[in-house]
PDB file of C-alpha atoms in Angstrom:
ATOM      1  CA  UNK J   1      14.174 -18.561 -79.192  1.00  0.00           C
ATOM      2  CA  UNK J   2      13.094 -15.645 -77.161  1.00  0.00           C
ATOM      3  CA  UNK J   3      13.978 -12.115 -77.912  1.00  0.00           C
ATOM      4  CA  UNK J   4      13.475  -9.156 -75.675  1.00  0.00           C
ATOM      5  CA  UNK J   5      13.495  -5.569 -76.739  1.00  0.00           C
ATOM      6  CA  UNK J   6      13.860  -2.770 -74.213  1.00  0.00           C
ATOM      7  CA  UNK J   7      13.231   0.953 -74.701  1.00  0.00           C
ATOM      8  CA  UNK J   8      14.454   3.595 -73.989  1.00  0.00           C
ATOM      9  CA  UNK J   9      18.304   2.926 -73.723  1.00  0.00           C
ATOM     10  CA  UNK J  10      18.781   6.007 -71.499  1.00  0.00           C
ATOM     11  CA  UNK J  11      16.339   7.964 -69.499  1.00  0.00           C
ATOM     12  CA  UNK J  12      16.832  11.140 -67.542  1.00  0.00           C
ATOM     13  CA  UNK J  13      14.144  12.534 -65.130  1.00  0.00           C
ATOM     14  CA  UNK J  14      13.997  15.123 -62.511  1.00  0.00           C
ATOM     15  CA  UNK J  15      13.826  13.914 -58.789  1.00  0.00           C
ATOM     16  CA  UNK J  16      10.072  13.309 -57.942  1.00  0.00           C
ATOM     17  CA  UNK J  17       9.117  12.672 -61.368  1.00  0.00           C
ATOM     18  CA  UNK J  18       7.926   9.347 -62.799  1.00  0.00           C
ATOM     19  CA  UNK J  19      10.062   6.945 -64.989  1.00  0.00           C
ATOM     20  CA  UNK J  20       8.603   4.256 -67.399  1.00  0.00           C
ATOM     21  CA  UNK J  21      10.654   1.599 -69.101  1.00  0.00           C
ATOM     22  CA  UNK J  22       9.109  -0.711 -71.746  1.00  0.00           C
ATOM     23  CA  UNK J  23       9.902  -4.158 -72.908  1.00  0.00           C
ATOM     24  CA  UNK J  24       8.448  -6.458 -75.641  1.00  0.00           C
ATOM     25  CA  UNK J  25       9.089 -10.176 -75.970  1.00  0.00           C
ATOM     26  CA  UNK J  26       8.650 -12.632 -78.808  1.00  0.00           C
ATOM     27  CA  UNK J  27       7.847 -15.998 -77.310  1.00  0.00           C
ATOM     28  CA  UNK J  28       4.204 -16.438 -76.089  1.00  0.00           C
ATOM     29  CA  UNK J  29       5.382 -19.382 -73.890  1.00  0.00           C
ATOM     30  CA  UNK J  30       7.260 -16.974 -71.614  1.00  0.00           C
ATOM     31  CA  UNK J  31       5.529 -16.792 -68.368  1.00  0.00           C
ATOM     32  CA  UNK J  32       7.912 -15.026 -65.956  1.00  0.00           C
ATOM     33  CA  UNK J  33       9.026 -11.414 -66.252  1.00  0.00           C
ATOM     34  CA  UNK J  34      11.492 -10.156 -63.580  1.00  0.00           C
ATOM     35  CA  UNK J  35      13.254  -6.637 -63.628  1.00  0.00           C
ATOM     36  CA  UNK J  36      16.694  -6.255 -62.280  1.00  0.00           C
ATOM     37  CA  UNK J  37      18.482  -3.123 -61.008  1.00  0.00           C
ATOM     38  CA  UNK J  38      22.422  -3.075 -61.574  1.00  0.00           C
ATOM     39  CA  UNK J  39      24.505  -0.373 -60.154  1.00  0.00           C
ATOM     40  CA  UNK J  40      27.956   0.324 -61.674  1.00  0.00           C
ATOM     41  CA  UNK J  41      30.283  -2.615 -61.030  1.00  0.00           C
ATOM     42  CA  UNK J  42      27.739  -4.455 -58.889  1.00  0.00           C
ATOM     43  CA  UNK J  43      25.633  -7.545 -59.301  1.00  0.00           C
ATOM     44  CA  UNK J  44      22.081  -7.486 -60.875  1.00  0.00           C
ATOM     45  CA  UNK J  45      19.486  -7.262 -58.131  1.00  0.00           C
ATOM     46  CA  UNK J  46      15.653  -8.263 -58.439  1.00  0.00           C
ATOM     47  CA  UNK J  47      13.420  -5.274 -57.799  1.00  0.00           C
ATOM     48  CA  UNK J  48      10.083  -6.786 -58.859  1.00  0.00           C
ATOM     49  CA  UNK J  49       8.726  -9.647 -61.046  1.00  0.00           C
ATOM     50  CA  UNK J  50       5.475 -10.650 -62.440  1.00  0.00           C
ATOM     51  CA  UNK J  51       3.999 -13.891 -63.730  1.00  0.00           C
ATOM     52  CA  UNK J  52       1.786 -14.250 -66.763  1.00  0.00           C
ATOM     53  CA  UNK J  53      -1.335 -14.944 -64.745  1.00  0.00           C
ATOM     54  CA  UNK J  54      -1.218 -11.423 -63.087  1.00  0.00           C
ATOM     55  CA  UNK J  55      -1.714  -8.058 -65.083  1.00  0.00           C
ATOM     56  CA  UNK J  56      -0.122  -5.706 -62.641  1.00  0.00           C
ATOM     57  CA  UNK J  57       2.037  -5.893 -59.520  1.00  0.00           C
ATOM     58  CA  UNK J  58       3.074  -3.067 -57.191  1.00  0.00           C
ATOM     59  CA  UNK J  59       5.793  -2.701 -54.575  1.00  0.00           C
ATOM     60  CA  UNK J  60       5.705   0.708 -52.834  1.00  0.00           C
ATOM     61  CA  UNK J  61       7.192   3.123 -55.777  1.00  0.00           C
ATOM     62  CA  UNK J  62       7.670   0.344 -58.066  1.00  0.00           C
ATOM     63  CA  UNK J  63       4.939  -1.321 -60.295  1.00  0.00           C
ATOM     64  CA  UNK J  64       5.084  -3.599 -63.245  1.00  0.00           C
ATOM     65  CA  UNK J  65       2.166  -4.104 -65.917  1.00  0.00           C
ATOM     66  CA  UNK J  66       1.886  -6.919 -68.313  1.00  0.00           C
ATOM     67  CA  UNK J  67       0.013  -7.228 -71.533  1.00  0.00           C
ATOM     68  CA  UNK J  68       0.063 -10.894 -72.631  1.00  0.00           C
ATOM     69  CA  UNK J  69      -1.938 -10.291 -75.834  1.00  0.00           C
ATOM     70  CA  UNK J  70       0.398  -7.485 -77.071  1.00  0.00           C
ATOM     71  CA  UNK J  71       3.487  -9.311 -75.419  1.00  0.00           C
ATOM     72  CA  UNK J  72       4.855  -6.362 -73.685  1.00  0.00           C
ATOM     73  CA  UNK J  73       5.553  -5.514 -70.048  1.00  0.00           C
ATOM     74  CA  UNK J  74       6.540  -2.104 -68.541  1.00  0.00           C
ATOM     75  CA  UNK J  75       8.289  -0.973 -65.197  1.00  0.00           C
ATOM     76  CA  UNK J  76       6.995   2.105 -63.447  1.00  0.00           C
ATOM     77  CA  UNK J  77       8.940   4.047 -60.959  1.00  0.00           C
ATOM     78  CA  UNK J  78       7.079   6.860 -59.122  1.00  0.00           C
ATOM     79  CA  UNK J  79       8.605   9.695 -56.944  1.00  0.00           C
ATOM     80  CA  UNK J  80      12.008   8.924 -58.366  1.00  0.00           C
ATOM     81  CA  UNK J  81      15.056   9.645 -56.123  1.00  0.00           C
ATOM     82  CA  UNK J  82      18.733   9.978 -56.979  1.00  0.00           C
ATOM     83  CA  UNK J  83      19.405   6.460 -55.513  1.00  0.00           C
ATOM     84  CA  UNK J  84      17.160   5.112 -58.196  1.00  0.00           C
ATOM     85  CA  UNK J  85      19.813   6.009 -60.700  1.00  0.00           C
ATOM     86  CA  UNK J  86      21.176   2.837 -62.369  1.00  0.00           C
ATOM     87  CA  UNK J  87      20.857   0.567 -65.201  1.00  0.00           C
ATOM     88  CA  UNK J  88      17.569  -1.457 -65.300  1.00  0.00           C
ATOM     89  CA  UNK J  89      17.056  -4.804 -67.240  1.00  0.00           C
ATOM     90  CA  UNK J  90      13.906  -6.511 -67.941  1.00  0.00           C
ATOM     91  CA  UNK J  91      13.904 -10.305 -68.743  1.00  0.00           C
ATOM     92  CA  UNK J  92      11.693 -13.056 -69.675  1.00  0.00           C
ATOM     93  CA  UNK J  93      11.685 -16.906 -69.107  1.00  0.00           C
ATOM     94  CA  UNK J  94       9.384 -19.901 -69.031  1.00  0.00           C
ATOM     95  CA  UNK J  95       9.545 -21.303 -65.716  1.00  0.00           C
ATOM     96  CA  UNK J  96       8.068 -24.787 -64.413  1.00  0.00           C
ATOM     97  CA  UNK J  97       8.385 -26.114 -67.879  1.00  0.00           C
ATOM     98  CA  UNK J  98      10.711 -25.283 -70.752  1.00  0.00           C
ATOM     99  CA  UNK J  99      13.636 -23.053 -70.890  1.00  0.00           C
ATOM    100  CA  UNK J 100      14.217 -21.566 -67.403  1.00  0.00           C
ATOM    101  CA  UNK J 101      17.085 -19.337 -68.360  1.00  0.00           C
ATOM    102  CA  UNK J 102      16.508 -15.625 -68.392  1.00  0.00           C
ATOM    103  CA  UNK J 103      16.709 -13.707 -71.739  1.00  0.00           C
ATOM    104  CA  UNK J 104      17.460 -10.075 -71.026  1.00  0.00           C
ATOM    105  CA  UNK J 105      16.836  -6.868 -72.642  1.00  0.00           C
ATOM    106  CA  UNK J 106      19.778  -4.546 -73.527  1.00  0.00           C
ATOM    107  CA  UNK J 107      19.161  -2.338 -70.522  1.00  0.00           C
ATOM    108  CA  UNK J 108      18.057   1.294 -69.679  1.00  0.00           C
ATOM    109  CA  UNK J 109      20.269   3.706 -67.990  1.00  0.00           C
ATOM    110  CA  UNK J 110      18.096   5.849 -65.722  1.00  0.00           C
ATOM    111  CA  UNK J 111      19.649   8.953 -64.316  1.00  0.00           C
ATOM    112  CA  UNK J 112      17.707  10.879 -61.677  1.00  0.00           C
ATOM    113  CA  UNK J 113      18.725  14.554 -61.604  1.00  0.00           C
ATOM    114  CA  UNK J 114      18.528  16.092 -58.044  1.00  0.00           C
TER     115      UNK J 114
ATOM    116  CA  UNK I   1      22.342 -15.784 -45.026  1.00  0.00           C
ATOM    117  CA  UNK I   2      25.365 -15.822 -47.446  1.00  0.00           C
ATOM    118  CA  UNK I   3      24.440 -14.878 -51.144  1.00  0.00           C
ATOM    119  CA  UNK I   4      25.973 -16.197 -54.218  1.00  0.00           C
ATOM    120  CA  UNK I   5      29.717 -15.942 -54.268  1.00  0.00           C
ATOM    121  CA  UNK I   6      32.074 -16.008 -57.223  1.00  0.00           C
ATOM    122  CA  UNK I   7      35.954 -16.316 -57.359  1.00  0.00           C
ATOM    123  CA  UNK I   8      38.011 -14.746 -58.494  1.00  0.00           C
ATOM    124  CA  UNK I   9      36.657 -11.343 -58.836  1.00  0.00           C
ATOM    125  CA  UNK I  10      39.083 -10.493 -61.505  1.00  0.00           C
ATOM    126  CA  UNK I  11      40.917 -12.623 -63.767  1.00  0.00           C
ATOM    127  CA  UNK I  12      43.626 -11.428 -66.285  1.00  0.00           C
ATOM    128  CA  UNK I  13      45.080 -13.907 -68.833  1.00  0.00           C
ATOM    129  CA  UNK I  14      46.746 -14.164 -72.056  1.00  0.00           C
ATOM    130  CA  UNK I  15      45.219 -15.437 -75.190  1.00  0.00           C
ATOM    131  CA  UNK I  16      45.312 -18.978 -75.635  1.00  0.00           C
ATOM    132  CA  UNK I  17      45.419 -19.705 -72.022  1.00  0.00           C
ATOM    133  CA  UNK I  18      43.093 -21.938 -69.896  1.00  0.00           C
ATOM    134  CA  UNK I  19      40.919 -20.400 -67.029  1.00  0.00           C
ATOM    135  CA  UNK I  20      38.549 -21.676 -64.405  1.00  0.00           C
ATOM    136  CA  UNK I  21      35.765 -19.620 -62.845  1.00  0.00           C
ATOM    137  CA  UNK I  22      34.169 -20.692 -59.558  1.00  0.00           C
ATOM    138  CA  UNK I  23      30.529 -20.165 -58.369  1.00  0.00           C
ATOM    139  CA  UNK I  24      29.306 -20.909 -54.934  1.00  0.00           C
ATOM    140  CA  UNK I  25      25.385 -20.705 -54.960  1.00  0.00           C
ATOM    141  CA  UNK I  26      22.940 -20.030 -52.126  1.00  0.00           C
ATOM    142  CA  UNK I  27      22.880 -23.156 -49.793  1.00  0.00           C
ATOM    143  CA  UNK I  28      19.945 -25.336 -50.877  1.00  0.00           C
ATOM    144  CA  UNK I  29      19.433 -23.827 -54.212  1.00  0.00           C
ATOM    145  CA  UNK I  30      19.329 -26.638 -56.785  1.00  0.00           C
ATOM    146  CA  UNK I  31      19.213 -24.617 -59.899  1.00  0.00           C
ATOM    147  CA  UNK I  32      22.473 -22.824 -60.971  1.00  0.00           C
ATOM    148  CA  UNK I  33      23.053 -20.549 -64.134  1.00  0.00           C
ATOM    149  CA  UNK I  34      25.953 -19.025 -65.796  1.00  0.00           C
ATOM    150  CA  UNK I  35      25.545 -15.823 -67.805  1.00  0.00           C
ATOM    151  CA  UNK I  36      28.091 -13.657 -69.539  1.00  0.00           C
ATOM    152  CA  UNK I  37      27.736  -9.812 -69.651  1.00  0.00           C
ATOM    153  CA  UNK I  38      29.631  -7.690 -72.107  1.00  0.00           C
ATOM    154  CA  UNK I  39      30.092  -3.858 -71.459  1.00  0.00           C
ATOM    155  CA  UNK I  40      26.976  -2.050 -71.990  1.00  0.00           C
ATOM    156  CA  UNK I  41      24.819  -5.170 -72.610  1.00  0.00           C
ATOM    157  CA  UNK I  42      22.434  -7.367 -70.643  1.00  0.00           C
ATOM    158  CA  UNK I  43      23.509 -10.778 -69.305  1.00  0.00           C
ATOM    159  CA  UNK I  44      23.469 -13.492 -71.982  1.00  0.00           C
ATOM    160  CA  UNK I  45      22.646 -17.101 -70.891  1.00  0.00           C
ATOM    161  CA  UNK I  46      25.531 -19.687 -71.164  1.00  0.00           C
ATOM    162  CA  UNK I  47      24.344 -22.863 -69.220  1.00  0.00           C
ATOM    163  CA  UNK I  48      21.807 -24.052 -66.628  1.00  0.00           C
ATOM    164  CA  UNK I  49      22.247 -26.867 -64.006  1.00  0.00           C
ATOM    165  CA  UNK I  50      19.492 -28.688 -62.002  1.00  0.00           C
ATOM    166  CA  UNK I  51      21.415 -30.559 -59.535  1.00  0.00           C
ATOM    167  CA  UNK I  52      24.480 -32.123 -60.885  1.00  0.00           C
ATOM    168  CA  UNK I  53      23.406 -32.300 -64.509  1.00  0.00           C
ATOM    169  CA  UNK I  54      23.354 -29.695 -67.274  1.00  0.00           C
ATOM    170  CA  UNK I  55      19.664 -29.132 -68.073  1.00  0.00           C
ATOM    171  CA  UNK I  56      20.181 -26.584 -70.784  1.00  0.00           C
ATOM    172  CA  UNK I  57      23.793 -25.840 -72.392  1.00  0.00           C
ATOM    173  CA  UNK I  58      22.300 -24.227 -75.418  1.00  0.00           C
ATOM    174  CA  UNK I  59      23.945 -20.682 -74.605  1.00  0.00           C
ATOM    175  CA  UNK I  60      27.649 -22.000 -74.775  1.00  0.00           C
ATOM    176  CA  UNK I  61      29.174 -20.324 -77.716  1.00  0.00           C
ATOM    177  CA  UNK I  62      31.432 -23.094 -78.766  1.00  0.00           C
ATOM    178  CA  UNK I  63      33.318 -26.076 -77.511  1.00  0.00           C
ATOM    179  CA  UNK I  64      36.192 -24.101 -75.819  1.00  0.00           C
ATOM    180  CA  UNK I  65      33.481 -23.476 -73.002  1.00  0.00           C
ATOM    181  CA  UNK I  66      32.449 -26.180 -70.472  1.00  0.00           C
ATOM    182  CA  UNK I  67      30.998 -26.221 -66.990  1.00  0.00           C
ATOM    183  CA  UNK I  68      30.595 -28.762 -64.267  1.00  0.00           C
ATOM    184  CA  UNK I  69      28.699 -29.056 -61.125  1.00  0.00           C
ATOM    185  CA  UNK I  70      29.816 -32.511 -59.774  1.00  0.00           C
ATOM    186  CA  UNK I  71      28.256 -32.408 -56.284  1.00  0.00           C
ATOM    187  CA  UNK I  72      25.162 -30.205 -57.146  1.00  0.00           C
ATOM    188  CA  UNK I  73      26.510 -27.237 -55.311  1.00  0.00           C
ATOM    189  CA  UNK I  74      29.686 -25.385 -56.494  1.00  0.00           C
ATOM    190  CA  UNK I  75      30.030 -25.052 -60.146  1.00  0.00           C
ATOM    191  CA  UNK I  76      33.243 -24.362 -62.300  1.00  0.00           C
ATOM    192  CA  UNK I  77      33.096 -22.604 -65.700  1.00  0.00           C
ATOM    193  CA  UNK I  78      36.030 -23.669 -67.748  1.00  0.00           C
ATOM    194  CA  UNK I  79      37.218 -21.824 -70.792  1.00  0.00           C
ATOM    195  CA  UNK I  80      40.138 -23.360 -72.935  1.00  0.00           C
ATOM    196  CA  UNK I  81      42.309 -21.521 -75.395  1.00  0.00           C
ATOM    197  CA  UNK I  82      40.936 -18.138 -74.415  1.00  0.00           C
ATOM    198  CA  UNK I  83      40.304 -15.463 -77.057  1.00  0.00           C
ATOM    199  CA  UNK I  84      40.216 -11.612 -76.562  1.00  0.00           C
ATOM    200  CA  UNK I  85      36.372 -11.892 -77.396  1.00  0.00           C
ATOM    201  CA  UNK I  86      35.989 -13.920 -74.346  1.00  0.00           C
ATOM    202  CA  UNK I  87      36.616 -10.804 -72.108  1.00  0.00           C
ATOM    203  CA  UNK I  88      33.551 -10.098 -70.256  1.00  0.00           C
ATOM    204  CA  UNK I  89      31.872 -10.278 -66.670  1.00  0.00           C
ATOM    205  CA  UNK I  90      30.827 -13.878 -65.985  1.00  0.00           C
ATOM    206  CA  UNK I  91      27.842 -14.069 -63.783  1.00  0.00           C
ATOM    207  CA  UNK I  92      26.549 -16.960 -61.864  1.00  0.00           C
ATOM    208  CA  UNK I  93      22.966 -17.078 -60.390  1.00  0.00           C
ATOM    209  CA  UNK I  94      21.169 -19.565 -58.394  1.00  0.00           C
ATOM    210  CA  UNK I  95      17.379 -20.255 -57.648  1.00  0.00           C
ATOM    211  CA  UNK I  96      15.502 -22.623 -55.417  1.00  0.00           C
ATOM    212  CA  UNK I  97      13.975 -26.048 -56.627  1.00  0.00           C
ATOM    213  CA  UNK I  98      11.822 -25.584 -59.785  1.00  0.00           C
ATOM    214  CA  UNK I  99       8.078 -25.683 -59.123  1.00  0.00           C
ATOM    215  CA  UNK I 100       8.575 -24.024 -55.837  1.00  0.00           C
ATOM    216  CA  UNK I 101       7.113 -20.623 -54.655  1.00  0.00           C
ATOM    217  CA  UNK I 102       9.959 -18.537 -55.939  1.00  0.00           C
ATOM    218  CA  UNK I 103      11.694 -18.430 -59.400  1.00  0.00           C
ATOM    219  CA  UNK I 104      13.940 -15.619 -58.312  1.00  0.00           C
ATOM    220  CA  UNK I 105      17.459 -15.877 -59.704  1.00  0.00           C
ATOM    221  CA  UNK I 106      19.961 -14.476 -57.322  1.00  0.00           C
ATOM    222  CA  UNK I 107      23.232 -13.188 -59.038  1.00  0.00           C
ATOM    223  CA  UNK I 108      26.739 -13.203 -57.680  1.00  0.00           C
ATOM    224  CA  UNK I 109      29.067 -10.241 -58.027  1.00  0.00           C
ATOM    225  CA  UNK I 110      30.687 -11.863 -61.190  1.00  0.00           C
ATOM    226  CA  UNK I 111      34.205 -12.511 -62.355  1.00  0.00           C
ATOM    227  CA  UNK I 112      35.613  -9.946 -64.659  1.00  0.00           C
ATOM    228  CA  UNK I 113      37.732 -11.837 -67.317  1.00  0.00           C
ATOM    229  CA  UNK I 114      40.239  -9.993 -69.329  1.00  0.00           C
ATOM    230  CA  UNK I 115      42.070 -11.806 -72.040  1.00  0.00           C
ATOM    231  CA  UNK I 116      45.124  -9.790 -73.320  1.00  0.00           C
TER     232      UNK I 116
END
């Protein structure tokens, strides 16, 4: 089955700096890669996603890049703010056909220092 | 509109007891998923429903775990003979019809299960 690895496990940045979180996946059939933000005691919330037919997607301060050949994808947050502090999870799945369930990485705890 | 809801928000039970956890998906969403999240970990898949049927139950850890969705909307996750290792947050998610414009899974707030 699919295996998703995520690095780093913790990340501390100064407000205004950029943050990058990286994930690798094992199943070449995976074609959908969402990123979720989870604040303490709250539900995971989708912040951005990308499909395998696209190499990059951007939404304001957040961007995701995908390298299908190398089977890795990354989350980029620019101009970080204290409210970006949370745990971020990457995930992978095969939509439309095959296993639709998400396989999650182990999470990255991002702390933005004011 | 209303998001995914789950009840109860917290459940404390004793080892060996039976528990039921309920999920109300977003109206109109045909796909429903159950995940389990242990402290400091990412959610782990348990079971996926498309309509009333379980399309993929490969994540259920053993036969003590069972889930139903009899009318294609509300789902109940049932755990028999609970063990301390079952303690976790149980998350439910729903998504629109497969093959549609969105594959986003929307999560509920979870049920925190504690087995004493």
